[in-house]
Amino acid sequence: MKLAATAGGGLLLGFNWTNSGAATASVVNNTALAAGTEFNSYLSIAADGIVTIFSPNPEVGQGIKTAFPMIVAEELDVDWTKVKTVQAPLDKNKFERQVTGGSGAIPHSWKRLRQAGATARQMLMEAAAKRLNVPAGELSTEKGMVIHKASNKKLSYGELAADAAKLTAPTDVKLKDIKDFKLIGTSVKNVENKNLFTGKPLFGIDFHREGMLYAMIQRPSAFGMKIKSADVTAAKAMPGIVDVVTFNNNVAVVGKSTWQVMKARKALKVEYEKEGDLESTSDHDRLFTELMNNGEATERRKDGDVEAAFKNAAKVIKSEYQCPFLPHSPLEPMNFFAHVRPDGVELVGPTQTPDLARNETAKLLGIDPEKVTVEMTRMGGGFGRRLKADFAIEAVEVSRLVKAPVKLIWTREDDMTGGSYRPAVRYRFEAALDAQGNMIGYKLRGVGINAGNSTREHNFPSGAVDNLLIDSVEHKSPITTGAWRAPITNFLAFAEQSFLDEVAITAGKDPVQFRLDLLDKAKKAPVGEIKYDIDRMKAVIQLAAEKSGWGKKKDVAQGFSVYFSHLSYVAQVGEVAMQNGKPVLKKIYAAADCGVVVNLSGARQQVIGGVVDGLGHAMYGNLTFKEGAPEQTNYNSYRLIRINEIPEVEVHFVDNGIDPTGLGEPALPPTGAAVANAIFKATNKRLKNQPFIEQDAFKGVS
Amino acid sequence: MAKYKLQINSKSYQADVEPDTPLLWVLRDHLGLVGTKYGCGIAQCGACTVHVNGEAVRSCVLPVSAVGTSKVTTIEGLSEKGDHPVQVAWDEVDVAQCGYCQAGQIMTAAALLKKKPKPSSEEIDAAMTGNICRCGTYHRIRQAVQVASTKTK
Ligand code: FES
Ligand code: FES
């Protein structure tokens, strides 16, 4: 980062937005730089009043490149049009949470960003107090100006920046009262709009370096296969091909353009042999049944005496739900640029975890991580896929072998068949009801394929049921899995919220009231640990019910769902109408509690996008396997939701002034059940498996 | 390899490539016009949409040898200053999430509005259904096309 740029007549403030234990904001000058003070973000105010904020978090579409500066600007009281944002590269030791994932970006940095802005503001006021010779207490700020009301004098931040730079940054600053926010909570347009809409090179796949080569990799044809032999002569002889190299289980074709490499890869003659089980989807169905009944289960949570509760139950409800594997399918496929030089490694590309890419590169090459630089580009979606560094490491391997700068690209087919999927899971729920219809017992077993713990044992309704047992069984498979937007909960929420609907209906209770009663019980007589906020959950339930006119509509069938994930709460109501004997999804209401909404425009899109994502994958997403090989390889056989398939979505936010708790994921999990419960209401058909399109309720419906 | 003379964004370009090279890769790898995106390579996602003689075309399946003297417009050339009514509407509505699909969306929308300056909601959906947005910005895309249609004379 060029820090010298603002040295002439401006204020440069360094701060650390990731580490709450780190030093507070302070002025960056040559002494601080020489001392190697560890900042990872900077705020500069130039003499012309332009404020530049360097944000180190990679942008994946969650809008932090806009939201971060908004938070700083709010406390600084600066005119938004004077703020510029710059993406900072991975800076040696200085980034502790330079990761996009887990909906954590805003919650993590909220306070630190505010402090940075407030610190700068206070310093500018101090500088103005000296200049005007008045007590700082008589000054106020507005839109990039320090104002002395009594004398009607105004000084701009730009005029004061150089003086402020000579002061020591205060260690305790007063933050604004949330009700005085002017910028936070408003709709601010994405700072990158102009570049995005005119086709500027922003994404990893757009990166170009003079003299770089292009590479594609032929990976094993199926999970459980490995390379036996590779005849590369024909491919090597094709135009534009510079080299064909083999490493691990990969054959990499390297050449002068993407198309030439793509064509040559098809000319490879690679033979594979079995190295593990070649699993098919039919095997998984069989395995699920076997393991559900006889698998070795790991207990996750146990409250009370489940056995007795089920023995004494007036009624027992039992139900199973299942989901398939899913690829992430970000529209920009995996890609990375790597240049392995004798003196170090340069990496450029779209990654949610630059640190991981750096460390794995260092490990692979046996060099000091300090010798690896990572420049982050904008990402064409991630959905969890770019939390891994496999594609970056592939680029490093190829660059090392061909001794040249290389841009490695995955095709769509590579992306869909390359693994790291959302794991396939089956759940079995059991509920015991007493004679009054109270849920006195609850059992959940998850069987997952490379899913780890396929349950979230402390989520609702845990804490609200006296006797409860949650456990999970794991099957190890050669099919690789990874975090997929709202890991585990992306399907568990559907299964759980559908099952609770079944229970409520069997107990003869209104599904909304049923949930509220359970929450009241958890509040009054909590069973075991409770790791969600009962009041926040109730509030979103009530907001969704109110806004959707729950239970009051005659012309549509409504379905309810609520889920807590990634620290935020979202309740949804789906509305289905019957048209020509077929269920048609008309509308989804979403009520979200993510604490303070920073950028209303971005937040609304996160919720709507989450709903569309949740709906689309519940409805159509299906990756099946035949002898270890995915049967869908591109968007012609793997269906993603399209514009003519979306219902109306109405979004509401709970206004409670709580610190932001993230919104990249929490809107997705509740959607499937809101839709499926509405479809049940309309058709009496219960959707238990995804994708919906292949279930009975949708047979013959397009 | 063969030399192709192309008319792109009212400029003349030359590319020395194999005849079957899709226009998409000629634009991206050889001419440095990377605004046109790769998403699927099989005409399923619309990320690679450009205009050929004013028609929205999937450049990932259009061999450069078939372009001939046709006039090609890419996102970089849709307007000189980025102020085509569709681009302005896209900014006003703040359509993008990750933004990767949006060049293709804009090119498809611009071609639609040229033919049908006041499309109905159904016509918008029908025209835009070939363009995938993995981030689910469809509501805003629909709204932005409507906004753009009020700006087109
Ligand atoms: S890349 Fe051409 S339609 Fe997908
Ligand atoms: S905005 Fe991400 S794919 Fe459309």
mmCIF file of N, CA and C in Angstrom, chain A residues 113-210:
data_model
loop_
_atom_site.group_PDB
_atom_site.id
_atom_site.type_symbol
_atom_site.label_atom_id
_atom_site.label_comp_id
_atom_site.label_asym_id
_atom_site.label_seq_id
_atom_site.Cartn_x
_atom_site.Cartn_y
_atom_site.Cartn_z
ATOM 1 N N LEU A 113 -14.614 -0.068 13.105
ATOM 2 C CA LEU A 113 -14.803 0.896 12.021
ATOM 3 C C LEU A 113 -15.394 2.190 12.563
ATOM 4 N N ARG A 114 -16.326 2.042 13.465
ATOM 5 C CA ARG A 114 -16.931 3.231 14.059
ATOM 6 C C ARG A 114 -15.882 4.030 14.831
ATOM 7 N N GLN A 115 -15.053 3.294 15.586
ATOM 8 C CA GLN A 115 -14.024 3.980 16.367
ATOM 9 C C GLN A 115 -13.052 4.749 15.481
ATOM 10 N N ALA A 116 -12.714 4.136 14.354
ATOM 11 C CA ALA A 116 -11.776 4.802 13.451
ATOM 12 C C ALA A 116 -12.354 6.134 12.980
ATOM 13 N N GLY A 117 -13.600 6.088 12.565
ATOM 14 C CA GLY A 117 -14.244 7.314 12.091
ATOM 15 C C GLY A 117 -14.352 8.351 13.193
ATOM 16 N N ALA A 118 -14.731 7.902 14.382
ATOM 17 C CA ALA A 118 -14.916 8.815 15.503
ATOM 18 C C ALA A 118 -13.587 9.426 15.949
ATOM 19 N N THR A 119 -12.520 8.614 15.861
ATOM 20 C CA THR A 119 -11.197 9.113 16.243
ATOM 21 C C THR A 119 -10.769 10.244 15.313
ATOM 22 N N ALA A 120 -10.906 10.009 14.038
ATOM 23 C CA ALA A 120 -10.522 11.033 13.066
ATOM 24 C C ALA A 120 -11.339 12.299 13.291
ATOM 25 N N ARG A 121 -12.613 12.110 13.541
ATOM 26 C CA ARG A 121 -13.489 13.269 13.741
ATOM 27 C C ARG A 121 -13.031 14.077 14.952
ATOM 28 N N GLN A 122 -12.725 13.367 16.021
ATOM 29 C CA GLN A 122 -12.310 14.074 17.231
ATOM 30 C C GLN A 122 -10.994 14.835 17.021
ATOM 31 N N MET A 123 -10.105 14.243 16.266
ATOM 32 C CA MET A 123 -8.826 14.912 15.999
ATOM 33 C C MET A 123 -9.026 16.164 15.146
ATOM 34 N N LEU A 124 -9.910 16.059 14.195
ATOM 35 C CA LEU A 124 -10.195 17.231 13.355
ATOM 36 C C LEU A 124 -10.811 18.338 14.196
ATOM 37 N N MET A 125 -11.643 17.947 15.150
ATOM 38 C CA MET A 125 -12.245 18.953 16.028
ATOM 39 C C MET A 125 -11.198 19.603 16.927
ATOM 40 N N GLU A 126 -10.274 18.774 17.417
ATOM 41 C CA GLU A 126 -9.198 19.334 18.242
ATOM 42 C C GLU A 126 -8.354 20.324 17.444
ATOM 43 N N ALA A 127 -8.041 19.938 16.205
ATOM 44 C CA ALA A 127 -7.250 20.832 15.352
ATOM 45 C C ALA A 127 -8.002 22.136 15.118
ATOM 46 N N ALA A 128 -9.307 22.036 14.936
ATOM 47 C CA ALA A 128 -10.123 23.239 14.705
ATOM 48 C C ALA A 128 -10.182 24.094 15.965
ATOM 49 N N ALA A 129 -10.269 23.451 17.116
ATOM 50 C CA ALA A 129 -10.337 24.179 18.378
ATOM 51 C C ALA A 129 -9.088 25.034 18.555
ATOM 52 N N LYS A 130 -7.937 24.447 18.208
ATOM 53 C CA LYS A 130 -6.677 25.191 18.314
ATOM 54 C C LYS A 130 -6.666 26.348 17.331
ATOM 55 N N ARG A 131 -7.046 26.048 16.114
ATOM 56 C CA ARG A 131 -6.995 27.075 15.063
ATOM 57 C C ARG A 131 -7.925 28.238 15.398
ATOM 58 N N LEU A 132 -9.118 27.919 15.875
ATOM 59 C CA LEU A 132 -10.104 28.978 16.132
ATOM 60 C C LEU A 132 -9.992 29.537 17.554
ATOM 61 N N ASN A 133 -9.161 28.819 18.315
ATOM 62 C CA ASN A 133 -8.975 29.238 19.692
ATOM 63 C C ASN A 133 -10.287 29.228 20.495
ATOM 64 N N VAL A 134 -10.994 28.151 20.358
ATOM 65 C CA VAL A 134 -12.238 27.970 21.128
ATOM 66 C C VAL A 134 -12.193 26.585 21.768
ATOM 67 N N PRO A 135 -12.946 26.347 22.823
ATOM 68 C CA PRO A 135 -12.962 25.004 23.406
ATOM 69 C C PRO A 135 -13.585 23.987 22.443
ATOM 70 N N ALA A 136 -13.012 22.794 22.387
ATOM 71 C CA ALA A 136 -13.512 21.765 21.468
ATOM 72 C C ALA A 136 -14.981 21.459 21.730
ATOM 73 N N GLY A 137 -15.393 21.632 22.961
ATOM 74 C CA GLY A 137 -16.772 21.339 23.330
ATOM 75 C C GLY A 137 -17.790 22.215 22.614
ATOM 76 N N GLU A 138 -17.351 23.355 22.079
ATOM 77 C CA GLU A 138 -18.295 24.245 21.388
ATOM 78 C C GLU A 138 -18.422 23.908 19.909
ATOM 79 N N LEU A 139 -17.661 22.903 19.499
ATOM 80 C CA LEU A 139 -17.655 22.587 18.062
ATOM 81 C C LEU A 139 -18.573 21.424 17.732
ATOM 82 N N SER A 140 -19.069 21.457 16.522
ATOM 83 C CA SER A 140 -19.828 20.315 16.022
ATOM 84 C C SER A 140 -19.354 20.020 14.605
ATOM 85 N N THR A 141 -19.815 18.897 14.043
ATOM 86 C CA THR A 141 -19.388 18.565 12.679
ATOM 87 C C THR A 141 -20.600 18.257 11.817
ATOM 88 N N GLU A 142 -20.421 18.501 10.545
ATOM 89 C CA GLU A 142 -21.474 18.167 9.595
ATOM 90 C C GLU A 142 -20.890 18.090 8.192
ATOM 91 N N LYS A 143 -21.150 17.023 7.521
ATOM 92 C CA LYS A 143 -20.765 16.872 6.115
ATOM 93 C C LYS A 143 -19.346 17.325 5.802
ATOM 94 N N GLY A 144 -18.393 16.866 6.552
ATOM 95 C CA GLY A 144 -17.008 17.189 6.250
ATOM 96 C C GLY A 144 -16.563 18.561 6.693
ATOM 97 N N MET A 145 -17.316 19.176 7.588
ATOM 98 C CA MET A 145 -16.963 20.504 8.106
ATOM 99 C C MET A 145 -16.975 20.479 9.624
ATOM 100 N N VAL A 146 -16.029 21.209 10.223
ATOM 101 C CA VAL A 146 -16.123 21.467 11.656
ATOM 102 C C VAL A 146 -16.745 22.857 11.800
ATOM 103 N N ILE A 147 -17.745 22.936 12.648
ATOM 104 C CA ILE A 147 -18.530 24.177 12.735
ATOM 105 C C ILE A 147 -18.463 24.750 14.145
ATOM 106 N N HIS A 148 -18.225 26.054 14.216
ATOM 107 C CA HIS A 148 -18.326 26.754 15.495
ATOM 108 C C HIS A 148 -19.561 27.650 15.403
ATOM 109 N N LYS A 149 -20.621 27.214 16.016
ATOM 110 C CA LYS A 149 -21.918 27.867 15.862
ATOM 111 C C LYS A 149 -21.892 29.310 16.342
ATOM 112 N N ALA A 150 -21.293 29.512 17.536
ATOM 113 C CA ALA A 150 -21.330 30.834 18.163
ATOM 114 C C ALA A 150 -20.748 31.908 17.248
ATOM 115 N N SER A 151 -19.618 31.573 16.588
ATOM 116 C CA SER A 151 -18.996 32.597 15.738
ATOM 117 C C SER A 151 -19.345 32.394 14.262
ATOM 118 N N ASN A 152 -20.153 31.342 14.022
ATOM 119 C CA ASN A 152 -20.550 31.033 12.648
ATOM 120 C C ASN A 152 -19.350 30.747 11.742
ATOM 121 N N LYS A 153 -18.313 30.136 12.337
ATOM 122 C CA LYS A 153 -17.123 29.820 11.540
ATOM 123 C C LYS A 153 -17.130 28.345 11.146
ATOM 124 N N LYS A 154 -16.612 28.087 9.957
ATOM 125 C CA LYS A 154 -16.567 26.709 9.460
ATOM 126 C C LYS A 154 -15.181 26.395 8.908
ATOM 127 N N LEU A 155 -14.689 25.223 9.195
ATOM 128 C CA LEU A 155 -13.430 24.781 8.591
ATOM 129 C C LEU A 155 -13.661 23.398 7.987
ATOM 130 N N SER A 156 -13.140 23.210 6.777
ATOM 131 C CA SER A 156 -13.353 21.896 6.150
ATOM 132 C C SER A 156 -12.328 20.885 6.667
ATOM 133 N N TYR A 157 -12.674 19.623 6.596
ATOM 134 C CA TYR A 157 -11.753 18.565 7.023
ATOM 135 C C TYR A 157 -10.422 18.663 6.266
ATOM 136 N N GLY A 158 -10.533 18.973 4.980
ATOM 137 C CA GLY A 158 -9.326 19.074 4.155
ATOM 138 C C GLY A 158 -8.367 20.123 4.696
ATOM 139 N N GLU A 159 -8.905 21.270 5.102
ATOM 140 C CA GLU A 159 -8.067 22.347 5.654
ATOM 141 C C GLU A 159 -7.418 21.929 6.964
ATOM 142 N N LEU A 160 -8.079 21.065 7.689
ATOM 143 C CA LEU A 160 -7.622 20.719 9.036
ATOM 144 C C LEU A 160 -6.739 19.472 9.070
ATOM 145 N N ALA A 161 -6.736 18.733 7.973
ATOM 146 C CA ALA A 161 -6.095 17.413 7.978
ATOM 147 C C ALA A 161 -4.629 17.476 8.401
ATOM 148 N N ALA A 162 -3.878 18.439 7.843
ATOM 149 C CA ALA A 162 -2.449 18.506 8.146
ATOM 150 C C ALA A 162 -2.215 18.795 9.626
ATOM 151 N N ASP A 163 -3.012 19.690 10.193
ATOM 152 C CA ASP A 163 -2.878 19.995 11.627
ATOM 153 C C ASP A 163 -3.234 18.782 12.468
ATOM 154 N N ALA A 164 -4.300 18.111 12.090
ATOM 155 C CA ALA A 164 -4.747 16.937 12.855
ATOM 156 C C ALA A 164 -3.682 15.857 12.863
ATOM 157 N N ALA A 165 -2.929 15.791 11.778
ATOM 158 C CA ALA A 165 -1.893 14.765 11.666
ATOM 159 C C ALA A 165 -0.798 14.951 12.705
ATOM 160 N N LYS A 166 -0.693 16.165 13.254
ATOM 161 C CA LYS A 166 0.363 16.425 14.250
ATOM 162 C C LYS A 166 -0.081 16.044 15.657
ATOM 163 N N LEU A 167 -1.353 15.723 15.815
ATOM 164 C CA LEU A 167 -1.879 15.387 17.137
ATOM 165 C C LEU A 167 -1.712 13.892 17.419
ATOM 166 N N THR A 168 -1.817 13.574 18.686
ATOM 167 C CA THR A 168 -1.831 12.155 19.052
ATOM 168 C C THR A 168 -3.292 11.700 19.052
ATOM 169 N N ALA A 169 -3.511 10.530 18.494
ATOM 170 C CA ALA A 169 -4.893 10.054 18.427
ATOM 171 C C ALA A 169 -5.420 9.751 19.825
ATOM 172 N N PRO A 170 -6.609 10.205 20.133
ATOM 173 C CA PRO A 170 -7.180 9.910 21.445
ATOM 174 C C PRO A 170 -7.497 8.419 21.575
ATOM 175 N N THR A 171 -7.440 7.905 22.782
ATOM 176 C CA THR A 171 -7.686 6.470 22.946
ATOM 177 C C THR A 171 -9.143 6.166 23.303
ATOM 178 N N ASP A 172 -9.807 7.125 23.928
ATOM 179 C CA ASP A 172 -11.231 6.855 24.146
ATOM 180 C C ASP A 172 -12.072 7.925 23.451
ATOM 181 N N VAL A 173 -12.831 7.470 22.511
ATOM 182 C CA VAL A 173 -13.665 8.407 21.754
ATOM 183 C C VAL A 173 -15.121 8.030 21.965
ATOM 184 N N LYS A 174 -15.956 9.039 21.823
ATOM 185 C CA LYS A 174 -17.370 8.797 22.018
ATOM 186 C C LYS A 174 -18.018 8.445 20.685
ATOM 187 N N LEU A 175 -18.729 7.348 20.671
ATOM 188 C CA LEU A 175 -19.427 6.976 19.433
ATOM 189 C C LEU A 175 -20.796 7.624 19.419
ATOM 190 N N LYS A 176 -21.311 7.773 18.216
ATOM 191 C CA LYS A 176 -22.645 8.381 18.070
ATOM 192 C C LYS A 176 -23.727 7.523 18.715
ATOM 193 N N ASP A 177 -24.769 8.168 19.110
ATOM 194 C CA ASP A 177 -25.959 7.435 19.524
ATOM 195 C C ASP A 177 -26.614 6.907 18.243
ATOM 196 N N ILE A 178 -27.034 5.658 18.279
ATOM 197 C CA ILE A 178 -27.574 5.042 17.067
ATOM 198 C C ILE A 178 -28.720 5.860 16.456
ATOM 199 N N LYS A 179 -29.465 6.545 17.305
ATOM 200 C CA LYS A 179 -30.604 7.283 16.739
ATOM 201 C C LYS A 179 -30.150 8.549 16.011
ATOM 202 N N ASP A 180 -28.878 8.911 16.154
ATOM 203 C CA ASP A 180 -28.363 10.067 15.415
ATOM 204 C C ASP A 180 -27.743 9.688 14.074
ATOM 205 N N PHE A 181 -27.805 8.395 13.725
ATOM 206 C CA PHE A 181 -27.232 7.977 12.442
ATOM 207 C C PHE A 181 -27.933 8.695 11.293
ATOM 208 N N LYS A 182 -27.114 9.168 10.359
ATOM 209 C CA LYS A 182 -27.683 9.811 9.177
ATOM 210 C C LYS A 182 -27.487 8.955 7.935
ATOM 211 N N LEU A 183 -26.352 8.266 7.886
ATOM 212 C CA LEU A 183 -26.005 7.510 6.683
ATOM 213 C C LEU A 183 -26.356 6.025 6.857
ATOM 214 N N ILE A 184 -25.980 5.485 7.997
ATOM 215 C CA ILE A 184 -26.268 4.075 8.269
ATOM 216 C C ILE A 184 -27.780 3.857 8.293
ATOM 217 N N GLY A 185 -28.221 2.836 7.598
ATOM 218 C CA GLY A 185 -29.650 2.552 7.541
ATOM 219 C C GLY A 185 -30.316 3.141 6.312
ATOM 220 N N THR A 186 -29.562 3.948 5.559
ATOM 221 C CA THR A 186 -30.123 4.468 4.307
ATOM 222 C C THR A 186 -29.675 3.552 3.157
ATOM 223 N N SER A 187 -30.243 3.783 1.988
ATOM 224 C CA SER A 187 -29.852 3.018 0.807
ATOM 225 C C SER A 187 -28.725 3.733 0.091
ATOM 226 N N VAL A 188 -27.559 3.115 0.080
ATOM 227 C CA VAL A 188 -26.436 3.690 -0.652
ATOM 228 C C VAL A 188 -26.085 2.736 -1.775
ATOM 229 N N LYS A 189 -25.880 3.305 -2.970
ATOM 230 C CA LYS A 189 -25.610 2.443 -4.116
ATOM 231 C C LYS A 189 -24.217 1.856 -4.044
ATOM 232 N N ASN A 190 -24.092 0.667 -4.570
ATOM 233 C CA ASN A 190 -22.810 -0.020 -4.626
ATOM 234 C C ASN A 190 -21.749 0.892 -5.252
ATOM 235 N N VAL A 191 -20.619 1.052 -4.558
ATOM 236 C CA VAL A 191 -19.584 1.965 -5.043
ATOM 237 C C VAL A 191 -18.964 1.498 -6.361
ATOM 238 N N GLU A 192 -19.195 0.257 -6.707
ATOM 239 C CA GLU A 192 -18.570 -0.294 -7.905
ATOM 240 C C GLU A 192 -19.496 -0.290 -9.124
ATOM 241 N N ASN A 193 -20.706 0.259 -8.969
ATOM 242 C CA ASN A 193 -21.691 0.168 -10.055
ATOM 243 C C ASN A 193 -21.158 0.565 -11.418
ATOM 244 N N LYS A 194 -20.560 1.732 -11.488
ATOM 245 C CA LYS A 194 -20.106 2.245 -12.783
ATOM 246 C C LYS A 194 -19.139 1.264 -13.450
ATOM 247 N N ASN A 195 -18.191 0.785 -12.676
ATOM 248 C CA ASN A 195 -17.214 -0.157 -13.235
ATOM 249 C C ASN A 195 -17.876 -1.462 -13.672
ATOM 250 N N LEU A 196 -18.828 -1.910 -12.846
ATOM 251 C CA LEU A 196 -19.508 -3.166 -13.171
ATOM 252 C C LEU A 196 -20.328 -3.043 -14.441
ATOM 253 N N PHE A 197 -20.987 -1.906 -14.605
ATOM 254 C CA PHE A 197 -21.947 -1.781 -15.703
ATOM 255 C C PHE A 197 -21.322 -1.285 -16.999
ATOM 256 N N THR A 198 -20.004 -1.037 -16.958
ATOM 257 C CA THR A 198 -19.327 -0.667 -18.204
ATOM 258 C C THR A 198 -18.271 -1.701 -18.584
ATOM 259 N N GLY A 199 -18.216 -2.801 -17.835
ATOM 260 C CA GLY A 199 -17.341 -3.915 -18.228
ATOM 261 C C GLY A 199 -15.880 -3.749 -17.871
ATOM 262 N N LYS A 200 -15.585 -3.045 -16.792
ATOM 263 C CA LYS A 200 -14.183 -2.886 -16.374
ATOM 264 C C LYS A 200 -13.648 -4.219 -15.814
ATOM 265 N N PRO A 201 -12.343 -4.438 -15.966
ATOM 266 C CA PRO A 201 -11.769 -5.692 -15.460
ATOM 267 C C PRO A 201 -11.661 -5.692 -13.941
ATOM 268 N N LEU A 202 -12.571 -6.326 -13.275
ATOM 269 C CA LEU A 202 -12.603 -6.305 -11.813
ATOM 270 C C LEU A 202 -12.390 -7.689 -11.234
ATOM 271 N N PHE A 203 -12.778 -8.703 -11.998
ATOM 272 C CA PHE A 203 -12.833 -10.059 -11.462
ATOM 273 C C PHE A 203 -11.512 -10.797 -11.702
ATOM 274 N N GLY A 204 -11.334 -11.865 -10.946
ATOM 275 C CA GLY A 204 -10.115 -12.649 -11.085
ATOM 276 C C GLY A 204 -9.913 -13.146 -12.504
ATOM 277 N N ILE A 205 -10.995 -13.574 -13.123
ATOM 278 C CA ILE A 205 -10.898 -14.149 -14.460
ATOM 279 C C ILE A 205 -10.497 -13.088 -15.495
ATOM 280 N N ASP A 206 -10.649 -11.820 -15.116
ATOM 281 C CA ASP A 206 -10.283 -10.726 -16.024
ATOM 282 C C ASP A 206 -8.808 -10.357 -15.947
ATOM 283 N N PHE A 207 -8.124 -10.897 -14.951
ATOM 284 C CA PHE A 207 -6.737 -10.483 -14.727
ATOM 285 C C PHE A 207 -5.853 -10.865 -15.906
ATOM 286 N N HIS A 208 -4.997 -9.948 -16.278
ATOM 287 C CA HIS A 208 -4.078 -10.227 -17.379
ATOM 288 C C HIS A 208 -2.692 -9.704 -17.048
ATOM 289 N N ARG A 209 -1.700 -10.504 -17.352
ATOM 290 C CA ARG A 209 -0.309 -10.076 -17.192
ATOM 291 C C ARG A 209 0.393 -10.379 -18.495
ATOM 292 N N GLU A 210 1.126 -9.429 -19.013
ATOM 293 C CA GLU A 210 1.846 -9.617 -20.270
ATOM 294 C C GLU A 210 2.692 -10.899 -20.174
#
